[in-house]
Amino acid sequence: MAESGGVDRGIQSLIAARKHLKSSLEKSKAIGFALGKTGPRFDEIEQRLPSLEAAVRPIRADREALVAVGGHINRAVGPAAAVLKVFDAVHGLEKSLLSDPKNDLSGYLAVLKRLEEALKFLGENCGLAIQWLEDIVEYLEDHNVADEKYLSNLKKSLRGLREFQENGGGEKEKARLDGGLRDAALDKLENEFRRLLKDNSVPLPMASPSSLGEQACIAPSQLPVTVIHKLQAILGRLRANNRLDKCVSIYVEVRSLNVRASLQALDLDYLDISVSEFNDVQSIEGYIAQWGNHLEFAVKHLFEAEFKLCNDVFERVGLNVWMDCFSKIAAQAGMLAFLQFGKTVTDSKKDPIKLLKLLDIFTSLNKLRADFNRLFGGAACVEIQNFTRDLIKKLIDGAAEIFWELLVQVEIQQQLPPPSDGGVPRLVSFVTDYCNKLIGDKYKSTLTQVLLIHKSWRSERFQDNQLMVEILRIIKAIEQNLDAWMKAYPDQTLAHFFGMNNHWHLYKNLKGTRIGDQLGDSWLKEHDQYKEYYATVFLRDSWGKLPSHLSREGLIIFSGGHATARDLVKKRLKSFNDAFDEMYKKQSTWVLPEKDLRDRVCQQIVQAIVPVYRSYMQNYGALVEKEASSSKYVRYTVVALEKMLSSLYIPKPMRYGSFKGTPPSEKHKNDVDLRRTTSAVV
């Protein structure tokens, strides 16, 4: 039993030893496997040792260096943290500044101002932060506290910041600070500035161009006060960001287009007429009258309104800015086109009618002189000033030149033959009417002023009565021309007819005028007497001879019976008819332009002939009227004869309506062109 128990204990020991050996083998395998996996990790640790060494380098640095670096870091972190905080705030404004400013303009401008202040803070404090950071880098480098690679990256970043600061931060650099947010906001403000102007700029309404002169005053197209305040607020922010020029450009563009739209209703196409398109000044006479009304409207209403509006909108910016703005609007809206039209008229060919038109233009400009000086007197309007001065000089020189040459041109016409119709030469009718206009209420003061200025430019004196003296010399020259033309007629009857015609014209058209008053009653009576004299001689030597053909001699006492009387009546009627036909045919081309003179002369002719003819036909007509050939002797009834005589000397339509004809001699080709028609001296 004892032996058996010892065997069992031995087996159990073997089993236990076997289990222990097996467990040891498994642990060995596990340790071997673990060691196999640990090898690569040791390699990784070995590779990280240099960086770990750099990381723990400050611990290995001198204690004093480690203690000192803390103070440097604290001084730099404060400014740097403030800069970063503001920079974060800038990005917080992005949503507001990318919205539409018209929804809340005042709020938008306030946010933009905050952005500007933030950017200003960044610009001013970046330098301090950079300086402290540079101190830290320098300290770390000197005391070998930080890694070289780390220090290199810090130095590179600091160099970029330092360059930005030293260059003042250009537009591109500033855009980097806010990511272009400020530029985007300023662009939106410019768009809002344009929108406010366009939405509130309305062309000036007018009833019709024809009623323009009747409108005493037209309300200017001003912008609402609230809109002006908004524009001023936008201008303030844009000006602070160097965008004032862009604002002025937008303002000029929108407002000049608005003025042009207002002017379109006036139909100003005539302003583009060139000198080559002028047939003569008369062809554009109506345009010149329109030009004066349109110019006055443009200056007193349109440009006056723009002048005030520029002042209202840009008053906080400065005088130079808003005056420059207004000058550009005036130029672009068409002010120079008005002045160019006046210059085109001065450049057209010389003509007496042109003198009146030059005076009309001068009157219009002179009427607006105070407005021109106030609106366009600033340095910014120098182009308009120069153009206006040049135009006025051309007007004065041109008007004075034409006026002083009038006498010469009247004298030149004496060389031409008199009119074949015995009528009033165009020169005579034109000059009398023309001189009356020059000395009348409309032109006298203007012409006197023009001649006075012209004389002063030449350091010559202009006498108070010099204008009237020159006008009277012209009228006296007309008298001399009449004398010369009368002598040029080979037919004395026509010469007397011409004298009667023209002396009556002078008398009638100068009596009661300022010229007539200066010439005096004796001068006027003299021409009236000349008219009476020539009328008497003309009637005596022409129509006054016809009644003698209807003599009654031999018809009362005769012994040959009816046959002899009939033959005598036939002979005398034929003689009368032949003389009448010849004279009527000859004088049917003659004219008496003055209706009162024509009616009087025709009445005298009728009274001289018709009663004699009526009586003769009543007494002796029966002797021939019953014969088959009576029409050979009784050609006219009394009624027909009176009607024919009463319709003599009527001018043909448009007979005197033109200056065209044979030009003066080559010697005078550059003088004022007082021309003649084919039938009358002009």
XYZ file of C-alpha atoms in Angstrom:
682
model
C 0.000 0.000 0.000
C 2.872 2.262 0.894
C 4.569 1.476 -2.392
C 1.450 2.143 -4.391
C 1.014 5.581 -2.853
C 4.554 6.581 -3.747
C 3.977 5.701 -7.436
C 0.907 7.891 -7.636
C 2.764 10.859 -6.227
C 5.536 10.402 -8.788
C 3.033 10.363 -11.700
C 1.372 13.522 -10.468
C 4.738 15.231 -10.178
C 5.539 14.283 -13.769
C 2.208 15.620 -14.926
C 2.776 18.877 -13.077
C 6.274 19.208 -14.479
C 4.910 18.538 -17.961
C 2.308 21.314 -17.558
C 4.901 23.734 -16.245
C 7.256 22.948 -19.128
C 4.437 23.406 -21.605
C 3.468 26.745 -20.027
C 7.071 27.911 -20.128
C 7.325 27.025 -23.819
C 4.167 29.014 -24.623
C 5.499 32.042 -22.684
C 8.767 31.783 -24.551
C 6.905 31.780 -27.861
C 4.901 34.823 -26.780
C 8.029 36.644 -25.696
C 9.695 35.751 -28.999
C 6.699 36.996 -30.963
C 6.605 40.205 -28.927
C 10.302 40.764 -29.455
C 9.752 40.326 -33.203
C 7.158 43.102 -33.214
C 9.170 45.456 -30.978
C 12.117 45.650 -33.382
C 10.513 48.130 -35.867
C 9.238 50.315 -33.026
C 12.761 50.674 -31.767
C 13.761 51.807 -35.240
C 10.943 54.439 -35.231
C 11.993 55.685 -31.792
C 15.537 55.912 -32.987
C 14.413 58.118 -35.927
C 12.394 60.472 -33.628
C 15.186 60.952 -31.152
C 16.639 64.111 -32.886
C 13.300 65.926 -32.797
C 12.682 64.828 -29.256
C 16.101 66.096 -28.406
C 15.217 69.499 -29.953
C 11.926 69.540 -28.078
C 13.594 69.003 -24.745
C 16.422 71.408 -25.634
C 14.875 74.318 -23.666
C 14.929 72.025 -20.637
C 18.597 71.565 -21.239
C 19.162 75.300 -21.835
C 20.507 77.577 -19.139
C 17.979 78.286 -16.465
C 18.424 82.063 -16.827
C 17.690 81.866 -20.578
C 14.574 79.841 -19.939
C 13.398 82.308 -17.307
C 14.021 85.361 -19.588
C 12.231 83.927 -22.641
C 8.946 83.928 -20.748
C 8.955 87.717 -20.478
C 9.661 88.107 -24.179
C 6.806 85.787 -25.032
C 4.371 87.632 -22.745
C 5.212 91.035 -24.324
C 4.689 89.711 -27.872
C 1.584 87.684 -27.225
C -0.474 90.743 -26.144
C -0.176 92.790 -29.409
C -0.289 89.652 -31.545
C -3.438 88.423 -29.832
C -5.097 91.862 -30.285
C -4.222 91.850 -33.983
C -5.661 88.368 -34.384
C -8.799 89.353 -32.513
C -9.404 92.365 -34.795
C -8.633 90.254 -37.836
C -11.317 87.804 -36.755
C -13.719 90.735 -36.247
C -13.076 91.875 -39.846
C -14.293 88.569 -41.172
C -17.333 88.876 -38.939
C -18.420 91.948 -40.977
C -18.392 90.079 -44.271
C -22.077 89.114 -44.338
C -23.257 92.693 -43.719
C -20.941 94.264 -46.283
C -21.865 91.823 -49.033
C -25.567 92.716 -48.701
C -27.342 95.411 -50.772
C -26.704 98.874 -49.227
C -30.034 100.286 -50.439
C -31.864 98.216 -47.809
C -30.170 100.102 -44.940
C -27.668 102.631 -46.242
C -26.870 104.252 -42.899
C -26.299 100.837 -41.283
C -24.170 99.734 -44.236
C -22.010 102.842 -43.985
C -21.601 102.320 -40.236
C -20.402 98.742 -40.790
C -18.032 99.896 -43.514
C -16.632 102.517 -41.170
C -16.017 99.808 -38.571
C -14.166 97.828 -41.213
C -12.024 100.840 -42.051
C -11.243 101.401 -38.386
C -10.335 97.732 -37.986
C -8.038 97.833 -40.980
C -6.495 101.017 -39.653
C -5.880 99.294 -36.294
C -4.295 96.347 -38.059
C -2.087 98.653 -40.067
C -0.948 100.575 -37.010
C -0.473 97.609 -34.634
C 1.019 95.035 -36.962
C 4.311 96.882 -36.643
C 4.357 96.554 -32.847
C 3.482 92.851 -32.992
C 6.155 92.279 -35.642
C 8.741 94.048 -33.514
C 8.029 91.919 -30.445
C 7.960 88.701 -32.467
C 11.300 89.635 -34.019
C 12.707 90.092 -30.508
C 11.531 86.617 -29.533
C 13.096 85.005 -32.603
C 16.322 86.880 -32.030
C 16.413 85.767 -28.351
C 15.625 82.139 -29.187
C 18.311 82.126 -31.842
C 20.950 83.759 -29.632
C 20.344 81.402 -26.711
C 19.875 78.259 -28.784
C 16.484 77.697 -27.191
C 14.449 76.743 -30.316
C 14.897 74.491 -33.306
C 16.625 76.023 -36.354
C 13.920 74.900 -38.785
C 11.244 76.433 -36.604
C 13.239 79.664 -36.375
C 13.683 79.710 -40.159
C 9.923 79.522 -40.761
C 9.330 82.301 -38.234
C 11.901 84.524 -39.892
C 10.332 84.011 -43.331
C 6.860 84.999 -42.081
C 8.187 88.035 -40.247
C 10.074 89.235 -43.333
C 6.796 89.216 -45.302
C 4.999 91.210 -42.621
C 7.870 93.684 -42.354
C 7.869 94.277 -46.141
C 4.118 94.910 -46.066
C 4.549 97.495 -43.306
C 7.506 99.283 -44.862
C 5.756 99.543 -48.265
C 2.794 101.247 -46.638
C 0.444 98.458 -47.568
C -0.577 98.953 -51.223
C -4.048 98.159 -52.526
C -3.150 94.548 -53.185
C -1.601 94.153 -49.725
C -4.606 95.792 -48.060
C -6.911 93.477 -49.942
C -5.046 90.564 -48.379
C -5.864 91.829 -44.894
C -9.621 91.710 -45.494
C -9.778 89.320 -48.426
C -10.966 92.109 -50.775
C -13.986 92.811 -48.565
C -13.514 96.581 -48.476
C -13.141 96.860 -52.265
C -16.299 94.802 -52.729
C -18.163 97.073 -50.306
C -16.900 100.218 -52.068
C -18.008 98.796 -55.424
C -21.486 98.286 -53.979
C -21.538 101.885 -52.747
C -20.596 103.149 -56.212
C -23.442 101.122 -57.690
C -25.827 102.547 -55.096
C -24.595 106.071 -55.912
C -25.402 105.468 -59.581
C -28.780 103.912 -58.791
C -29.865 106.825 -56.600
C -28.932 109.284 -59.360
C -30.583 107.370 -62.196
C -33.795 106.615 -60.312
C -34.234 110.263 -59.318
C -32.994 112.029 -62.492
C -36.029 112.867 -64.633
C -35.881 114.962 -67.848
C -37.493 118.385 -67.504
C -41.081 118.207 -68.853
C -42.201 120.829 -71.369
C -45.620 121.483 -72.857
C -44.229 122.094 -76.353
C -41.139 123.653 -77.933
C -43.303 126.377 -79.487
C -44.440 127.639 -76.078
C -40.896 127.796 -74.751
C -40.602 131.550 -74.975
C -43.886 132.015 -73.080
C -42.667 130.099 -70.034
C -41.496 132.633 -67.491
C -39.983 130.068 -65.165
C -39.681 126.311 -65.109
C -39.136 124.432 -61.842
C -35.628 122.965 -61.868
C -35.306 119.206 -61.823
C -33.690 118.986 -58.366
C -33.193 115.748 -56.457
C -35.167 115.139 -53.245
C -33.378 116.292 -50.082
C -33.285 112.749 -48.697
C -31.558 111.528 -51.855
C -29.009 114.355 -51.684
C -28.205 113.403 -48.076
C -27.677 109.784 -49.117
C -25.416 110.822 -51.976
C -23.404 113.008 -49.619
C -23.033 110.139 -47.139
C -21.824 107.792 -49.877
C -19.455 110.462 -51.164
C -17.938 110.805 -47.713
C -17.046 107.129 -47.477
C -15.849 106.832 -51.076
C -13.783 109.979 -50.775
C -12.143 108.582 -47.618
C -11.119 105.585 -49.726
C -9.721 107.597 -52.688
C -12.716 106.929 -54.956
C -13.944 110.508 -55.388
C -12.941 110.642 -59.074
C -15.114 107.624 -59.822
C -18.076 109.299 -58.091
C -17.611 112.463 -60.142
C -17.435 110.382 -63.313
C -20.697 108.589 -62.461
C -22.424 111.854 -61.526
C -21.356 113.599 -64.737
C -22.444 110.652 -66.862
C -25.934 110.357 -65.351
C -26.751 114.076 -65.061
C -25.401 115.054 -68.490
C -27.554 112.335 -70.062
C -30.525 113.735 -68.150
C -29.888 117.252 -69.486
C -29.550 115.882 -73.018
C -32.868 114.077 -72.623
C -34.481 117.378 -71.606
C -33.023 119.118 -74.657
C -34.201 116.428 -77.079
C -37.743 117.809 -76.922
C -36.466 121.050 -78.468
C -35.384 119.420 -81.757
C -31.849 120.819 -81.837
C -30.696 119.090 -85.023
C -30.015 122.510 -86.537
C -27.055 122.911 -84.175
C -25.151 120.416 -86.329
C -25.507 122.470 -89.540
C -22.110 123.080 -91.105
C -20.954 126.187 -92.954
C -21.048 124.294 -96.256
C -24.752 123.519 -95.708
C -25.707 127.194 -95.516
C -27.366 128.446 -98.710
C -27.386 131.912 -97.192
C -28.099 133.414 -93.802
C -31.770 133.854 -94.720
C -32.121 130.077 -95.058
C -31.338 129.651 -91.348
C -32.934 132.873 -90.105
C -35.634 130.929 -88.275
C -33.030 128.717 -86.631
C -31.198 131.756 -85.268
C -34.372 132.975 -83.568
C -34.905 129.494 -82.113
C -31.274 129.356 -81.042
C -31.683 132.422 -78.829
C -34.759 130.979 -77.098
C -33.220 127.542 -76.717
C -29.949 128.916 -75.352
C -31.785 131.020 -72.794
C -33.854 128.023 -71.731
C -30.778 125.791 -71.444
C -28.781 128.332 -69.422
C -31.495 129.731 -67.144
C -33.254 126.463 -66.417
C -31.263 123.342 -67.227
C -27.704 124.441 -66.465
C -28.854 126.667 -63.612
C -30.496 123.629 -62.015
C -27.381 121.507 -62.553
C -25.193 124.250 -61.082
C -27.250 124.336 -57.892
C -27.482 120.557 -57.684
C -23.707 120.119 -58.054
C -23.262 122.569 -55.216
C -25.786 120.727 -53.032
C -24.310 117.281 -53.623
C -20.594 118.161 -53.537
C -20.608 121.133 -51.136
C -18.811 119.138 -48.423
C -16.133 118.030 -50.860
C -14.967 121.461 -51.998
C -15.515 124.220 -54.559
C -13.008 122.906 -57.084
C -14.638 119.487 -57.213
C -18.230 120.575 -57.789
C -17.266 123.316 -60.250
C -15.226 120.787 -62.230
C -18.178 118.419 -62.090
C -20.565 121.082 -63.389
C -18.212 122.132 -66.192
C -18.055 118.547 -67.451
C -21.848 118.252 -67.383
C -22.226 121.512 -69.315
C -19.709 120.411 -71.941
C -21.091 116.901 -72.368
C -24.737 117.985 -72.296
C -24.349 120.294 -75.316
C -23.288 123.776 -74.196
C -20.411 123.779 -76.678
C -22.815 122.780 -79.465
C -24.826 125.965 -78.843
C -21.671 128.069 -79.081
C -20.483 126.183 -82.160
C -23.702 127.054 -83.986
C -23.058 130.744 -83.325
C -19.520 130.349 -84.637
C -20.843 128.616 -87.770
C -23.020 131.656 -88.491
C -19.993 133.960 -88.105
C -18.020 131.770 -90.516
C -20.679 131.939 -93.251
C -20.274 134.300 -96.191
C -20.686 138.022 -95.673
C -24.119 139.412 -96.418
C -26.013 142.488 -95.201
C -28.700 140.279 -93.669
C -25.942 138.510 -91.790
C -25.275 141.722 -89.842
C -28.740 141.552 -88.302
C -28.271 137.896 -87.439
C -24.893 138.569 -85.845
C -26.524 141.284 -83.763
C -29.296 138.843 -82.788
C -26.717 136.319 -81.571
C -24.755 139.016 -79.751
C -27.963 140.215 -78.080
C -28.764 136.698 -76.875
C -25.273 136.234 -75.423
C -25.214 139.716 -73.916
C -28.594 139.072 -72.292
C -27.110 136.001 -70.611
C -23.774 137.607 -69.726
C -24.400 137.644 -65.953
C -25.550 134.011 -66.051
C -22.503 132.995 -68.100
C -20.134 134.723 -65.676
C -21.755 133.066 -62.685
C -22.197 129.581 -64.115
C -19.135 129.297 -66.336
C -16.778 131.817 -64.741
C -14.732 129.312 -62.751
C -11.376 127.864 -63.752
C -13.016 124.516 -64.497
C -15.070 126.043 -67.351
C -12.083 127.478 -69.199
C -13.043 125.720 -72.454
C -16.523 127.281 -72.464
C -15.022 130.663 -71.513
C -12.502 130.572 -74.364
C -15.140 129.453 -76.863
C -17.505 132.206 -75.735
C -14.821 134.901 -75.936
C -13.819 133.739 -79.407
C -17.455 133.751 -80.544
C -18.076 137.261 -79.212
C -14.936 138.541 -80.933
C -16.057 137.022 -84.223
C -19.530 138.519 -83.797
C -18.173 142.014 -83.129
C -15.533 141.891 -85.857
C -17.976 140.447 -88.393
C -20.777 142.903 -87.614
C -18.476 145.939 -87.638
C -16.852 144.871 -90.907
C -20.198 144.481 -92.680
C -21.537 147.773 -91.339
C -18.516 149.884 -92.299
C -18.581 148.399 -95.820
C -22.249 149.199 -96.475
C -21.546 152.676 -97.855
C -18.906 151.329 -100.241
C -21.264 148.640 -101.492
C -24.064 151.166 -102.115
C -21.667 153.336 -104.115
C -20.498 150.341 -106.148
C -24.054 149.641 -107.324
C -24.119 152.976 -109.137
C -22.025 151.342 -111.845
C -24.822 148.929 -112.724
C -27.645 149.782 -115.165
C -31.044 150.834 -113.787
C -33.985 148.397 -113.793
C -35.684 147.997 -117.137
C -39.141 148.030 -115.522
C -38.640 151.466 -113.951
C -39.400 150.032 -110.528
C -37.680 150.549 -107.193
C -34.273 148.809 -107.279
C -33.830 146.118 -104.663
C -30.898 148.140 -103.346
C -33.139 151.132 -102.626
C -35.956 149.180 -100.958
C -33.510 146.992 -99.089
C -31.287 149.790 -97.819
C -34.141 152.015 -96.658
C -35.770 149.139 -94.778
C -32.386 147.897 -93.579
C -31.244 151.267 -92.264
C -34.579 151.763 -90.513
C -34.019 148.441 -88.743
C -30.439 149.270 -87.790
C -31.516 152.545 -86.214
C -34.731 151.111 -84.723
C -35.405 150.061 -81.148
C -34.384 146.442 -81.677
C -30.885 146.967 -83.081
C -29.692 150.523 -82.429
C -28.326 150.051 -78.903
C -26.781 146.676 -79.770
C -25.139 147.963 -82.945
C -23.854 151.025 -81.090
C -22.383 148.783 -78.397
C -20.763 146.511 -80.976
C -19.211 149.416 -82.891
C -18.052 151.018 -79.649
C -16.305 147.806 -78.551
C -14.781 147.333 -81.989
C -13.410 150.870 -81.992
C -12.037 150.478 -78.459
C -10.127 147.352 -79.487
C -8.392 149.533 -82.077
C -7.854 152.348 -79.608
C -10.188 154.519 -81.695
C -12.918 156.796 -80.432
C -16.570 156.223 -81.288
C -18.656 159.396 -81.346
C -22.121 159.338 -79.821
C -23.862 160.173 -83.106
C -21.477 158.289 -85.371
C -23.995 155.545 -86.110
C -26.609 158.015 -87.335
C -24.022 159.958 -89.334
C -23.010 156.783 -91.163
C -26.637 155.826 -91.835
C -27.346 159.271 -93.322
C -24.290 158.960 -95.553
C -25.705 155.705 -96.885
C -29.081 157.346 -97.640
C -27.335 160.226 -99.380
C -25.420 157.683 -101.470
C -28.764 156.170 -102.492
C -29.850 159.638 -103.706
C -26.737 159.920 -105.826
C -27.385 156.467 -107.284
C -30.921 157.517 -108.259
C -29.606 160.553 -110.115
C -27.059 158.427 -111.967
C -29.608 155.756 -112.882
C -32.134 158.306 -114.186
C -29.504 159.708 -116.528
C -28.711 156.198 -117.758
C -32.206 155.689 -119.284
C -32.378 156.353 -123.039
C -36.172 156.637 -122.737
C -37.009 159.847 -120.892
C -40.555 158.700 -120.149
C -39.182 155.659 -118.363
C -36.630 157.853 -116.584
C -39.439 160.075 -115.262
C -41.453 156.991 -114.285
C -38.385 155.688 -112.383
C -37.864 159.050 -110.669
C -41.493 159.226 -109.584
C -41.283 155.670 -108.251
C -38.115 156.037 -106.191
C -38.557 159.512 -104.785
C -41.957 158.449 -103.514
C -40.396 155.318 -102.004
C -37.815 157.356 -100.095
C -40.427 159.823 -98.907
C -42.921 157.218 -97.777
C -40.470 154.826 -96.110
C -38.423 157.473 -94.287
C -41.200 159.851 -93.202
C -41.939 159.386 -89.509
C -38.781 157.357 -88.901
C -35.677 158.303 -86.935
C -33.785 158.642 -90.200
C -36.493 160.911 -91.613
C -36.395 163.011 -88.447
C -32.643 163.423 -88.804
C -32.909 164.274 -92.504
C -35.536 166.882 -91.722
C -38.886 167.955 -93.169
C -37.305 169.977 -95.978
C -35.450 166.892 -97.231
C -38.630 164.816 -97.150
C -40.710 167.526 -98.850
C -38.096 167.821 -101.542
C -38.518 164.150 -102.436
C -42.298 164.480 -102.332
C -42.059 167.404 -104.736
C -39.728 165.439 -106.995
C -42.287 162.661 -107.055
C -45.052 165.095 -108.047
C -42.897 166.696 -110.710
C -41.873 163.416 -112.343
C -45.435 162.084 -112.137
C -46.746 165.171 -113.928
C -44.088 165.006 -116.647
C -44.566 161.241 -117.057
C -48.352 161.531 -117.516
C -48.043 164.545 -119.825
C -45.468 162.906 -122.109
C -47.129 159.494 -122.296
C -50.805 158.885 -121.572
C -51.587 162.575 -121.741
C -50.994 162.516 -125.521
C -53.623 159.878 -126.275
C -56.765 162.091 -126.025
C -55.445 164.231 -128.904
C -56.052 161.260 -131.237
C -59.788 161.584 -130.564
C -60.125 165.058 -131.957
C -63.639 166.300 -132.853
C -62.341 168.731 -135.414
C -64.257 168.467 -138.703
C -66.979 166.322 -137.186
C -69.302 169.127 -136.178
C -69.178 171.246 -139.335
C -68.870 169.040 -142.382
C -70.465 169.072 -145.817
C -69.598 165.561 -146.978
C -72.419 163.821 -145.167
C -72.256 160.697 -143.017
C -69.753 158.900 -145.223
C -67.149 161.578 -144.753
C -67.749 161.715 -140.987
C -67.607 157.935 -140.731
C -64.237 157.780 -142.509
C -62.850 160.488 -140.260
C -64.024 158.689 -137.098
C -62.542 155.420 -138.348
C -59.219 157.067 -138.991
C -59.064 158.744 -135.570
C -60.167 155.619 -133.681
C -57.510 153.570 -135.475
C -54.882 156.159 -134.611
C -56.018 156.130 -130.968
C -56.071 152.331 -130.817
C -52.616 152.002 -132.341
C -51.137 154.579 -129.962
C -52.910 152.991 -126.980
C -51.770 149.469 -127.904
C -48.204 150.570 -128.361
C -48.105 152.456 -125.067
C -49.939 149.751 -123.143
C -47.632 147.064 -124.460
C -44.591 149.168 -123.587
C -45.709 150.048 -120.063
C -47.332 146.732 -119.184
C -43.884 145.541 -118.021
C -43.309 148.587 -115.830
C -44.038 148.372 -112.125
C -45.086 150.607 -109.253
C -44.388 148.579 -106.063
C -46.081 151.096 -103.757
C -49.827 150.389 -103.974
C -50.913 153.865 -102.986
C -48.797 155.435 -105.728
C -49.931 152.808 -108.237
C -53.607 153.390 -107.475
C -53.154 157.144 -107.752
C -51.265 157.005 -111.071
C -53.716 154.547 -112.606
C -56.599 156.728 -111.489
C -54.999 159.774 -113.117
C -54.488 157.844 -116.343
C -58.087 156.661 -116.300
C -59.330 160.198 -115.668
C -57.188 161.519 -118.520
C -58.374 158.967 -121.098
C -61.604 157.166 -120.216
C -63.935 160.199 -120.020
C -62.678 161.455 -123.379
C -63.047 157.965 -124.921
C -66.530 157.485 -123.439
C -67.757 160.840 -124.733
C -66.251 160.235 -128.150
C -67.857 156.810 -128.455
C -71.223 158.099 -127.263
C -71.196 160.803 -129.917
C -69.555 159.049 -132.856
C -69.441 155.362 -132.120
C -72.697 154.719 -133.909
C -71.092 155.745 -137.207
C -68.854 152.682 -137.254
C -70.441 150.121 -134.869
C -73.056 148.989 -137.384
C -70.510 148.053 -140.019
C -69.199 144.529 -140.389
C -65.617 145.680 -139.908
C -66.414 147.742 -136.816
C -64.094 145.627 -134.625
C -61.147 147.021 -136.546
C -61.945 150.473 -135.205
C -63.794 149.857 -131.947
C -61.312 147.498 -130.231
C -62.231 148.291 -126.629
C -65.354 149.005 -124.728
C -65.237 151.777 -122.158
C -65.355 149.207 -119.344
C -62.562 147.104 -120.855
C -60.404 150.171 -121.385
C -60.863 151.325 -117.791
C -60.120 147.841 -116.479
C -56.915 147.577 -118.501
C -55.663 150.944 -117.332
C -56.545 150.212 -113.706
C -54.498 146.987 -113.724
C -51.234 148.518 -114.920
C -47.880 148.451 -113.030
C -48.666 145.552 -110.700
C -45.398 143.830 -109.658
C -45.012 140.173 -110.510
C -44.947 137.843 -107.481
C -41.461 137.329 -105.992
C -40.015 139.794 -108.455
C -37.847 141.396 -105.796
C -37.388 138.458 -103.442
C -33.843 137.446 -104.246
C -30.312 138.707 -103.927
C -29.133 136.390 -106.663
C -27.870 137.678 -109.977
C -24.717 138.916 -111.584
C -22.015 139.338 -108.923
C -19.982 142.517 -108.569
C -16.702 142.938 -110.392
C -13.666 140.889 -109.387
C -12.238 143.973 -107.759
C -14.969 143.853 -105.111
C -15.462 140.088 -104.806
C -14.580 140.101 -101.114
C -16.949 142.936 -100.258
C -20.475 142.674 -98.964
C -22.552 141.040 -101.712
C -25.358 143.482 -102.575
C -26.479 141.864 -105.813
C -29.117 142.621 -108.453
C -31.910 140.665 -110.083
C -32.238 140.438 -113.857
C -34.763 143.266 -113.804
C -33.725 145.538 -110.956
C -30.640 146.932 -109.288
C -30.311 145.487 -105.793
